[in-house]
CSV table of C-alpha atoms and ligand atoms in Angstrom, one decimal:
chain,number,residue,atom,x,y,z
A,83,MET,CA,-21.3,2.9,14.0
A,84,PRO,CA,-20.0,0.1,11.8
A,85,ASP,CA,-17.6,-2.3,13.5
A,86,PRO,CA,-14.3,-1.9,11.6
A,87,ASP,CA,-13.1,-5.4,12.1
A,88,ARG,CA,-16.5,-6.7,10.9
A,89,SER,CA,-16.5,-4.7,7.7
A,90,VAL,CA,-13.0,-5.8,6.9
A,91,GLU,CA,-14.2,-9.6,7.3
A,92,LEU,CA,-17.2,-9.1,5.4
A,93,LEU,CA,-15.3,-7.6,2.5
A,94,ILE,CA,-12.7,-10.3,2.4
A,95,ARG,CA,-15.4,-12.8,2.1
A,96,GLU,CA,-16.9,-11.1,-0.7
A,97,ALA,CA,-13.5,-10.7,-2.4
A,98,SER,CA,-12.6,-14.1,-1.9
A,99,ARG,CA,-16.0,-15.1,-3.7
A,100,ARG,CA,-15.5,-12.8,-6.5
A,101,PHE,CA,-11.7,-13.4,-7.2
A,102,LEU,CA,-12.2,-17.2,-6.8
A,103,VAL,CA,-9.4,-17.7,-4.3
A,104,SER,CA,-9.5,-18.7,-0.6
A,105,ALA,CA,-10.0,-15.8,2.0
A,106,ASN,CA,-6.4,-16.2,3.3
A,107,ARG,CA,-5.0,-14.7,-0.1
A,108,VAL,CA,-7.0,-11.6,0.0
A,109,ARG,CA,-5.2,-8.4,1.4
A,110,VAL,CA,-7.0,-5.3,2.7
A,111,VAL,CA,-6.1,-1.6,3.0
A,112,ARG,CA,-7.9,0.8,5.0
A,113,ALA,CA,-7.7,4.5,4.4
A,114,PRO,CA,-9.7,6.8,6.5
A,115,TYR,CA,-11.6,10.0,5.6
A,116,ARG,CA,-10.3,13.4,7.0
A,117,ILE,CA,-11.5,16.4,8.6
A,118,CYS,CA,-9.8,19.7,8.8
A,119,PRO,CA,-10.8,21.8,11.9
A,120,LEU,CA,-8.6,24.6,11.0
A,121,GLY,CA,-6.6,25.7,8.3
A,122,ALA,CA,-9.0,25.8,5.4
A,123,HIS,CA,-7.8,26.7,1.8
A,124,ILE,CA,-4.3,27.6,3.0
A,125,ASP,CA,-2.6,24.1,2.2
A,126,HIS,CA,-2.0,25.1,-1.5
A,127,GLN,CA,-0.2,28.3,-0.6
A,128,GLY,CA,2.2,26.6,1.8
A,129,GLY,CA,0.3,27.3,5.0
A,130,THR,CA,0.2,25.4,8.2
A,131,VAL,CA,-3.0,23.4,8.7
A,132,THR,CA,-4.6,21.1,11.3
A,133,ALA,CA,-6.2,17.7,10.4
A,134,MET,CA,-7.7,14.4,12.0
A,135,ALA,CA,-8.5,11.1,10.3
A,136,ILE,CA,-11.9,9.8,11.2
A,137,ASP,CA,-13.3,6.4,12.1
A,138,ARG,CA,-14.9,6.1,8.5
A,139,GLY,CA,-13.2,5.6,5.4
A,140,VAL,CA,-12.6,3.2,2.4
A,141,LEU,CA,-11.6,-0.4,2.4
A,142,LEU,CA,-9.8,-1.9,-0.7
A,143,ALA,CA,-9.4,-5.7,-0.9
A,144,TYR,CA,-6.9,-6.8,-3.2
A,145,LEU,CA,-5.1,-9.7,-4.7
A,146,PRO,CA,-1.8,-9.1,-6.5
A,147,THR,CA,-1.7,-10.5,-10.1
A,148,ALA,CA,1.5,-11.4,-12.2
A,149,SER,CA,-0.4,-10.3,-15.3
A,150,ARG,CA,0.1,-6.5,-14.8
A,151,GLN,CA,-3.5,-6.1,-15.3
A,152,VAL,CA,-5.4,-4.0,-13.0
A,153,ALA,CA,-9.1,-4.9,-12.5
A,154,ILE,CA,-11.2,-3.1,-9.8
A,155,SER,CA,-14.9,-3.2,-9.0
A,156,SER,CA,-16.8,-1.5,-6.1
A,157,LEU,CA,-19.3,-2.7,-3.8
A,158,ASP,CA,-20.8,0.9,-4.1
A,159,PHE,CA,-20.4,1.9,-7.6
A,160,PRO,CA,-21.5,0.3,-11.0
A,161,GLY,CA,-18.9,-1.1,-13.4
A,162,GLN,CA,-15.5,-2.3,-13.4
A,163,VAL,CA,-12.2,-0.5,-14.0
A,164,HIS,CA,-9.8,-2.5,-16.2
A,165,PHE,CA,-6.4,-1.6,-17.6
A,166,HIS,CA,-2.9,-2.8,-18.3
A,167,LEU,CA,-0.1,-1.3,-16.5
A,168,ASP,CA,1.6,-0.6,-20.0
A,169,GLU,CA,-1.3,1.3,-21.2
A,170,VAL,CA,-2.9,3.3,-18.4
A,171,PRO,CA,-5.6,5.4,-20.1
A,172,ASP,CA,-6.0,9.2,-19.6
A,173,LYS,CA,-8.6,10.5,-17.1
A,174,ARG,CA,-12.3,10.2,-18.1
A,175,ASN,CA,-14.4,12.8,-16.7
A,176,GLY,CA,-16.7,11.7,-13.7
A,177,GLU,CA,-15.5,8.2,-13.5
A,178,TRP,CA,-14.6,6.5,-10.3
A,179,GLY,CA,-11.7,4.6,-11.9
A,180,ASN,CA,-9.8,7.8,-12.3
A,181,TYR,CA,-7.9,7.3,-9.1
A,182,ALA,CA,-6.7,3.7,-9.7
A,183,ARG,CA,-5.3,4.8,-13.1
A,184,GLY,CA,-3.8,8.1,-11.5
A,185,ALA,CA,-2.1,6.0,-8.9
A,186,ALA,CA,-0.6,3.6,-11.4
A,187,ARG,CA,0.6,6.4,-13.7
A,188,ALA,CA,2.1,8.2,-10.5
A,189,LEU,CA,3.8,5.2,-9.3
A,190,GLN,CA,5.3,4.3,-12.6
A,191,GLN,CA,6.9,7.6,-13.0
A,192,ARG,CA,9.2,6.6,-10.2
A,193,TYR,CA,9.1,2.8,-10.0
A,194,SER,CA,8.7,-0.1,-12.6
A,195,LEU,CA,5.7,-2.4,-11.5
A,196,SER,CA,5.6,-5.9,-12.3
A,197,ARG,CA,2.5,-6.8,-10.7
A,198,GLY,CA,-1.0,-5.6,-11.1
A,199,LEU,CA,-4.0,-6.4,-8.9
A,200,GLN,CA,-7.5,-7.3,-8.6
A,201,GLY,CA,-9.5,-5.2,-6.4
A,202,LEU,CA,-12.7,-4.7,-4.7
A,203,THR,CA,-13.6,-1.5,-2.7
A,204,SER,CA,-16.2,-0.4,-0.3
A,205,GLY,CA,-16.9,2.9,1.4
A,206,ARG,CA,-20.1,4.8,0.8
A,207,LEU,CA,-19.6,8.4,2.6
A,208,ASP,CA,-19.2,9.8,-1.0
A,209,GLY,CA,-21.2,13.1,-0.1
A,210,GLY,CA,-18.2,15.4,-0.2
A,211,GLY,CA,-16.2,17.2,2.3
A,212,LEU,CA,-14.2,14.4,3.8
A,213,SER,CA,-11.8,13.8,1.0
A,214,SER,CA,-13.0,10.3,0.0
A,215,SER,CA,-11.1,10.7,-3.2
A,216,ALA,CA,-7.7,11.0,-1.4
A,217,ALA,CA,-8.7,8.2,0.7
A,218,VAL,CA,-9.2,6.0,-2.5
A,219,GLY,CA,-6.1,7.3,-4.2
A,220,VAL,CA,-4.0,6.6,-1.2
A,221,ALA,CA,-5.5,3.1,-1.0
A,222,TYR,CA,-4.7,2.3,-4.5
A,223,LEU,CA,-1.0,3.5,-4.1
A,224,MET,CA,-0.6,1.5,-1.0
A,225,ALA,CA,-2.1,-1.7,-2.5
A,226,LEU,CA,-0.1,-1.4,-5.8
A,227,GLU,CA,3.1,-0.7,-3.6
A,228,ASP,CA,2.3,-3.8,-1.4
A,229,ALA,CA,1.7,-5.8,-4.4
A,230,ASN,CA,5.0,-4.9,-5.8
A,231,GLY,CA,7.0,-5.2,-2.6
A,232,LEU,CA,7.8,-1.6,-2.5
A,233,ALA,CA,8.6,0.1,0.8
A,234,VAL,CA,7.3,3.7,0.5
A,235,SER,CA,7.2,6.2,3.1
A,236,PRO,CA,4.2,8.4,3.9
A,237,ARG,CA,6.1,11.4,2.8
A,238,GLU,CA,6.6,9.9,-0.6
A,239,ASN,CA,3.1,8.8,-0.8
A,240,ILE,CA,1.9,12.4,-0.1
A,241,ALA,CA,4.0,13.6,-3.2
A,242,LEU,CA,2.8,10.6,-5.2
A,243,HIS,CA,-1.0,11.5,-4.4
A,244,SER,CA,-0.1,15.0,-5.4
A,245,SER,CA,0.9,13.8,-8.6
A,246,ILE,CA,-2.5,12.0,-9.1
A,247,GLU,CA,-4.5,15.1,-8.2
A,248,ASN,CA,-2.3,17.8,-9.8
A,249,GLY,CA,-0.9,15.9,-12.8
A,250,TYR,CA,-3.4,13.3,-13.9
A,251,LEU,CA,-6.5,15.2,-12.8
A,252,GLY,CA,-5.3,18.6,-13.1
A,253,LEU,CA,-6.7,20.1,-9.7
A,254,LYS,CA,-4.6,22.5,-8.2
A,255,ILE,CA,-5.1,21.2,-4.5
A,256,GLY,CA,-2.6,21.3,-1.8
A,257,ILE,CA,-1.5,18.1,0.4
A,258,LEU,CA,-3.8,18.5,3.3
A,259,ASP,CA,-6.1,15.6,2.3
A,260,GLN,CA,-3.4,12.9,1.7
A,261,ALA,CA,-1.2,14.4,4.6
A,262,ALA,CA,-4.1,14.0,7.0
A,263,ILE,CA,-4.9,10.4,5.7
A,264,LEU,CA,-1.3,9.3,5.8
A,265,LEU,CA,0.0,10.9,9.0
A,266,SER,CA,-2.8,11.1,11.6
A,267,ALA,CA,-3.3,9.4,14.8
A,268,ALA,CA,-6.3,8.6,16.8
A,269,ASN,CA,-7.1,11.3,19.6
A,270,HIS,CA,-4.4,13.6,18.2
A,271,LEU,CA,-4.6,16.8,16.2
A,272,THR,CA,-2.1,16.8,13.4
A,273,ARG,CA,-0.3,19.9,12.6
A,274,ILE,CA,1.0,19.9,9.0
A,275,ASP,CA,3.4,22.5,7.5
A,276,CYS,CA,2.4,22.2,4.0
A,277,ALA,CA,5.6,23.9,2.6
A,278,THR,CA,8.0,21.5,4.4
A,279,VAL,CA,5.7,18.7,4.7
A,280,GLN,CA,6.8,18.3,8.4
A,281,HIS,CA,4.0,17.4,10.7
A,282,GLN,CA,3.6,17.1,14.6
A,283,LEU,CA,0.9,15.0,16.5
A,284,PHE,CA,-0.7,16.5,19.6
A,285,ALA,CA,-2.3,14.3,22.0
A,286,TYR,CA,-5.5,15.5,23.6
A,287,PRO,CA,-4.6,16.2,27.3
A,288,THR,CA,-7.2,13.9,28.9
A,289,GLU,CA,-7.6,10.2,28.0
A,290,SER,CA,-11.1,10.4,26.4
A,291,PRO,CA,-11.6,13.5,24.4
A,292,SER,CA,-14.6,15.5,25.8
A,293,PHE,CA,-16.2,16.0,22.2
A,294,LYS,CA,-17.8,14.2,19.3
A,295,ILE,CA,-17.2,14.9,15.8
A,296,MET,CA,-20.5,15.7,13.9
A,297,LEU,CA,-20.8,15.6,10.2
A,298,ALA,CA,-23.7,17.2,8.8
A,299,PHE,CA,-24.3,16.6,5.1
A,300,SER,CA,-26.2,19.2,3.2
A,301,GLY,CA,-27.4,16.6,0.5
A,302,LEU,CA,-25.6,18.6,-2.2
A,303,LYS,CA,-23.3,16.0,-3.7
A,304,LYS,CA,-22.3,17.6,-7.1
A,305,ALA,CA,-21.6,21.3,-7.2
A,306,LEU,CA,-24.1,22.9,-9.5
A,307,VAL,CA,-21.6,24.5,-11.6
A,308,GLY,CA,-17.9,23.8,-11.8
A,309,THR,CA,-16.3,24.9,-8.4
A,310,ASP,CA,-14.1,27.9,-8.2
A,311,TYR,CA,-11.4,26.0,-6.3
A,312,ASN,CA,-8.7,26.6,-9.0
A,313,ARG,CA,-9.8,30.2,-9.5
A,314,ARG,CA,-9.4,30.9,-5.7
A,315,VAL,CA,-5.9,29.3,-5.8
A,316,ALA,CA,-4.9,31.7,-8.7
A,317,GLU,CA,-6.4,34.7,-6.8
A,318,CYS,CA,-4.2,33.8,-3.9
A,319,ARG,CA,-1.2,33.7,-6.2
A,320,GLN,CA,-2.2,36.9,-7.6
A,321,ALA,CA,-2.1,38.5,-4.1
A,322,ALA,CA,1.0,36.9,-3.3
A,323,GLY,CA,2.7,38.2,-6.3
A,324,LEU,CA,1.5,41.8,-5.7
A,325,LEU,CA,2.7,41.6,-1.9
A,326,LEU,CA,6.1,40.1,-3.0
A,327,ALA,CA,6.6,42.7,-5.7
A,328,GLY,CA,6.0,45.2,-3.0
A,329,ALA,CA,8.5,43.8,-0.9
A,330,GLY,CA,11.2,43.6,-3.8
A,331,ARG,CA,11.0,39.7,-3.8
A,332,ALA,CA,9.0,39.0,-6.8
A,333,ASP,CA,11.3,36.4,-7.8
A,334,ARG,CA,10.1,34.0,-5.1
A,335,PRO,CA,7.3,31.6,-5.9
A,336,HIS,CA,4.1,33.4,-5.8
A,337,LEU,CA,2.5,31.8,-2.9
A,338,LEU,CA,1.0,33.6,0.2
A,339,GLY,CA,3.2,31.3,2.3
A,340,ASN,CA,6.3,33.1,0.9
A,341,VAL,CA,5.2,36.4,2.2
A,342,ARG,CA,6.3,37.4,5.8
A,343,PRO,CA,3.6,38.7,7.9
A,344,ALA,CA,5.5,42.1,8.4
A,345,GLU,CA,5.5,42.3,4.5
A,346,TYR,CA,1.8,41.5,4.4
A,347,ASP,CA,1.2,44.5,7.0
A,348,ALA,CA,3.5,46.8,5.1
A,349,TYR,CA,1.9,46.1,1.5
A,350,ARG,CA,-1.8,44.9,2.2
A,351,GLY,CA,-3.0,48.4,1.3
A,352,GLN,CA,-1.9,48.0,-2.3
A,353,LEU,CA,-4.1,45.0,-3.0
A,354,GLU,CA,-7.5,45.4,-4.8
A,355,PRO,CA,-10.5,44.1,-3.0
A,356,VAL,CA,-10.7,40.4,-4.1
A,357,ALA,CA,-6.8,39.9,-3.6
A,358,ALA,CA,-7.1,41.7,0.0
A,359,ARG,CA,-9.9,39.3,1.0
A,360,ARG,CA,-8.0,36.1,0.0
A,361,ALA,CA,-4.8,37.6,1.6
A,362,ALA,CA,-6.8,38.4,4.9
A,363,HIS,CA,-8.3,34.7,5.0
A,364,PHE,CA,-4.7,33.3,4.5
A,365,PHE,CA,-3.1,35.3,7.3
A,366,SER,CA,-5.9,35.1,9.7
A,367,GLU,CA,-6.3,31.4,9.2
A,368,LEU,CA,-2.6,31.0,9.8
A,369,GLU,CA,-3.0,32.8,13.3
A,370,ARG,CA,-6.3,30.5,14.2
A,371,VAL,CA,-4.1,27.4,13.5
A,372,GLU,CA,-1.6,28.3,16.0
A,373,ARG,CA,-4.0,29.6,18.6
A,374,GLY,CA,-6.0,26.4,17.9
A,375,VAL,CA,-3.1,24.0,18.5
A,376,ALA,CA,-2.3,26.0,21.9
A,377,ALA,CA,-6.0,25.7,22.8
A,378,TRP,CA,-6.2,21.9,22.0
A,379,GLN,CA,-3.1,21.3,24.0
A,380,ARG,CA,-4.9,22.8,27.1
A,381,GLY,CA,-8.0,20.8,26.3
A,382,ASP,CA,-9.7,24.1,25.9
A,383,LEU,CA,-12.4,23.2,23.5
A,384,THR,CA,-14.5,26.5,24.1
A,385,THR,CA,-11.5,28.3,22.4
A,386,PHE,CA,-10.8,25.6,19.8
A,387,GLY,CA,-14.3,25.8,18.7
A,388,ARG,CA,-14.7,29.5,18.6
A,389,LEU,CA,-11.7,29.6,16.2
A,390,MET,CA,-13.4,27.0,14.0
A,391,THR,CA,-16.5,29.1,13.8
A,392,GLU,CA,-14.4,32.1,13.0
A,393,SER,CA,-12.5,30.1,10.3
A,394,GLY,CA,-15.9,29.3,8.8
A,395,ALA,CA,-17.0,32.9,8.7
A,396,SER,CA,-13.8,33.8,7.1
A,397,SER,CA,-14.2,31.1,4.5
A,398,ILE,CA,-17.5,32.9,3.8
A,399,THR,CA,-16.7,36.4,3.7
A,400,ASN,CA,-12.9,36.4,2.9
A,401,TYR,CA,-12.4,33.2,0.9
A,402,GLN,CA,-15.9,33.5,-0.7
A,403,CYS,CA,-16.5,29.8,-0.9
A,404,GLY,CA,-19.5,27.8,0.0
A,405,CYS,CA,-22.9,27.7,-1.3
A,406,PRO,CA,-26.4,28.5,0.2
A,407,PRO,CA,-27.1,25.1,1.6
A,408,LEU,CA,-23.7,24.8,3.6
A,409,VAL,CA,-23.9,28.2,4.7
A,410,ALA,CA,-27.4,27.5,6.1
A,411,LEU,CA,-26.1,24.4,7.6
A,412,TYR,CA,-22.9,26.2,9.2
A,413,GLU,CA,-25.2,28.9,10.6
A,414,LEU,CA,-27.6,26.4,12.1
A,415,LEU,CA,-24.7,24.6,13.8
A,416,VAL,CA,-22.9,27.3,15.2
A,417,SER,CA,-26.2,28.8,16.9
A,418,SER,CA,-27.1,25.5,18.5
A,419,PRO,CA,-26.4,25.0,22.1
A,420,GLY,CA,-23.8,22.0,22.7
A,421,VAL,CA,-21.9,23.0,19.6
A,422,HIS,CA,-18.3,24.1,20.4
A,423,GLY,CA,-17.6,25.1,16.7
A,424,ALA,CA,-18.2,24.3,13.3
A,425,ARG,CA,-17.0,25.3,9.6
A,426,PHE,CA,-17.4,23.9,6.2
A,427,SER,CA,-15.6,20.6,5.8
A,428,GLY,CA,-13.3,20.6,2.8
A,429,ALA,CA,-13.4,23.0,0.0
A,430,GLY,CA,-17.0,23.8,1.0
A,431,PHE,CA,-18.5,24.1,-2.6
A,432,ARG,CA,-20.8,21.1,-1.6
A,433,GLY,CA,-20.7,18.2,0.9
A,434,CYS,CA,-20.8,18.6,4.6
A,435,CYS,CA,-20.1,20.7,7.6
A,436,VAL,CA,-17.8,19.5,10.5
A,437,ALA,CA,-18.7,20.5,14.1
A,438,PHE,CA,-17.3,19.4,17.4
A,439,VAL,CA,-19.9,19.0,20.0
A,440,GLU,CA,-20.5,18.0,23.5
A,441,PRO,CA,-20.9,14.4,23.7
A,442,ASP,CA,-23.8,14.1,26.0
A,443,ARG,CA,-25.8,16.3,23.8
A,444,ALA,CA,-24.5,14.9,20.4
A,445,ASP,CA,-27.5,12.5,19.8
A,446,THR,CA,-30.3,15.0,20.4
A,447,LEU,CA,-28.4,17.7,18.6
A,448,ALA,CA,-27.8,15.4,15.6
A,449,HIS,CA,-31.8,14.9,15.2
A,450,SER,CA,-32.7,18.5,15.7
A,451,VAL,CA,-30.0,19.9,13.3
A,452,LEU,CA,-31.2,17.5,10.6
A,453,SER,CA,-35.0,18.0,11.1
A,454,VAL,CA,-34.4,22.0,10.9
A,455,TYR,CA,-32.1,21.8,8.1
A,456,ARG,CA,-34.5,19.4,6.2
A,457,LYS,CA,-37.3,21.9,6.5
A,458,MET,CA,-35.1,24.8,5.3
A,459,HIS,CA,-34.0,23.0,2.2
A,460,PRO,CA,-36.8,20.5,1.3
A,461,GLU,CA,-35.1,19.9,-2.2
A,462,LEU,CA,-32.1,18.3,-0.5
A,463,ALA,CA,-33.8,16.5,2.4
A,464,ASP,CA,-33.6,13.2,1.0
A,465,ASN,CA,-29.9,13.2,0.8
A,466,ALA,CA,-29.2,15.2,3.9
A,467,ARG,CA,-28.1,13.4,7.0
A,468,VAL,CA,-26.1,13.8,10.3
A,469,ILE,CA,-23.7,11.3,11.6
A,470,LEU,CA,-21.3,11.3,14.5
A,471,CYS,CA,-17.8,9.9,14.8
A,472,ASN,CA,-14.4,9.8,16.4
A,473,SER,CA,-10.9,10.4,15.4
A,474,ALA,CA,-8.8,7.5,14.0
A,475,ASP,CA,-5.4,6.2,13.0
A,476,CYS,CA,-3.9,6.9,9.5
A,477,ALA,CA,-4.1,4.6,6.5
A,478,GLU,CA,-2.7,1.1,7.0
A,479,ILE,CA,-2.7,-2.3,5.5
A,480,VAL,CA,-5.1,-4.2,7.9
A,481,SER,CA,-4.8,-7.6,6.4
A,482,ARG,CA,-1.9,-9.1,4.4
A,483,GLY,CA,-3.6,-12.6,3.9
A,484,THR,CA,-1.4,-15.4,5.0
A,485,HIS,CA,0.1,-16.2,1.6
A,486,SER,CA,3.2,-14.6,0.4
A,487,ILE,CA,3.3,-13.1,-3.1
A,488,PRO,CA,4.9,-15.5,-5.6
A,489,PRO,CA,7.9,-14.2,-7.7
A,490,THR,CA,6.8,-13.0,-11.2
B,64,GLA,C1,-10.3,20.4,-0.5
B,64,GLA,C2,-8.6,20.4,-1.2
B,64,GLA,C3,-7.6,20.5,-0.1
B,64,GLA,C4,-7.9,21.8,0.7
B,64,GLA,C5,-9.2,21.9,1.0
B,64,GLA,C6,-9.7,23.2,1.8
B,64,GLA,O1,-10.4,19.4,0.2
B,64,GLA,O2,-8.6,19.1,-1.6
B,64,GLA,O3,-6.3,20.4,-0.6
B,64,GLA,O4,-7.5,22.9,-0.2
B,64,GLA,O5,-10.1,21.8,0.1
B,64,GLA,O6,-9.0,23.3,2.9
C-alpha cells in the first residue's frame, strides 16, 4: 500500500524540480478514486446510490501562474497539455488533457479566472472502473479554484464536473462519480440522492470495519467497441416515457426516477422486452440500495454482500452491460469463499470488479482469484491484477505550500 504522505512529498519534490521553484511554493490536491457497492447505472435516472472513496487516487501538484496559461504534465502519461484560458481548445479524442481543458471551460462559464497553473499529476490506476477520470476532473477544478481564490462548495463542484462530462465531453453520465469523490468519508458509506444531490454519511457500526475492499482488474482497459453507455441511458428514458405516459404524466422529464413505484407496477406490462429489463434493473436496484444501507448500519456484511452480488446479476441480465472478461471475474469472485459480495465496478464495459472480502482471507483470495482468472483469460493476463484497499476521505487540498499567491 503506498504511503500517502510519502507520495505527496515525492511529487512536491519532483514538481519543484520541474517548475524551478522551491518546494514550499508547490500546492497539491488529492482526489480519490471511488467505488459504488450498490446503485449501479441508476444515477443518470435520478436514483439513489451508495458510494465510497478509496485510498488510491490522483495527486495534482500545481503552482498558480499570473500568465493565464495552463501547462500540465504527468508522471504517467507522455506529452504536455498546454493552453491559454482565453482559448481553451475543444475536446480531442483519447487525450488525457481533455479534463484540464474541460475544467477550465466549465469554471469560466461561471467565474472569470485571472490565473492559470503549472501542474504535474500522478496516479496510475487507469485500468477503468474506479472513475479516475472524475478524480482528475475534480483535481483540476479544485486546483484552478484555489489558484483563483474561489470558494466553491462540493455541491457546485459536482455540477461543474457534470458540465465537463455532459457538456465538454458529451457523455451522458450521472453524478455518482464526482459526488462520491467530493462527499465521501473514510469508514462511511455515502448515500447520494442523485435527483436532489442530497447525501448522508453512514458510519460503519464498529470502529474497524471487518472487510477489505478488493479490486480485481480484468486487464481490459479499452472497450473493444464504443460502449453502450449512452444507448442504455436512452433506453431507460424510453422506458420512463412509456411508464409516465401510462400514468398520464408524460409531461414530466423522462427519467425512471420520476416514475412512482405504484405507477411502475401498474404499467410495467406495457413495456416491450428491452425497456422492461432496464426498468426492472432500476426499480430492483433502488430497493437494494435501501436494504443495503440498513444492512450496513447493522454491520451485516453478509446481507450487504449478497445485495452487491444480486446487483451484479441484475447489471448482467437486466441492464445488459459488462463484457465476457468482467462477467468471468464476477462469477469467479462470487463463488470464492471469503467474498461477502461482488459486482462490476463502474459501468462494467471494461475495467474491474469490486468485492468486499473477509480481511483474514484477503491476501490468499487475491492470489487465487488472480491466478485462476489469468488461466481463464491468458490474452489479458499481463494487465490483470488484484489489489486490496480501504475506504478514504473525499478530495482535498493536502498541501498549500507556505507561500501566499501574489495578486495579479
Ligand atoms: C460510470 C458513470 C457513472 C455511473 C456508473 C454506473 O462510472 O460515470 O455516472 O453511471 O458508470 O453506475
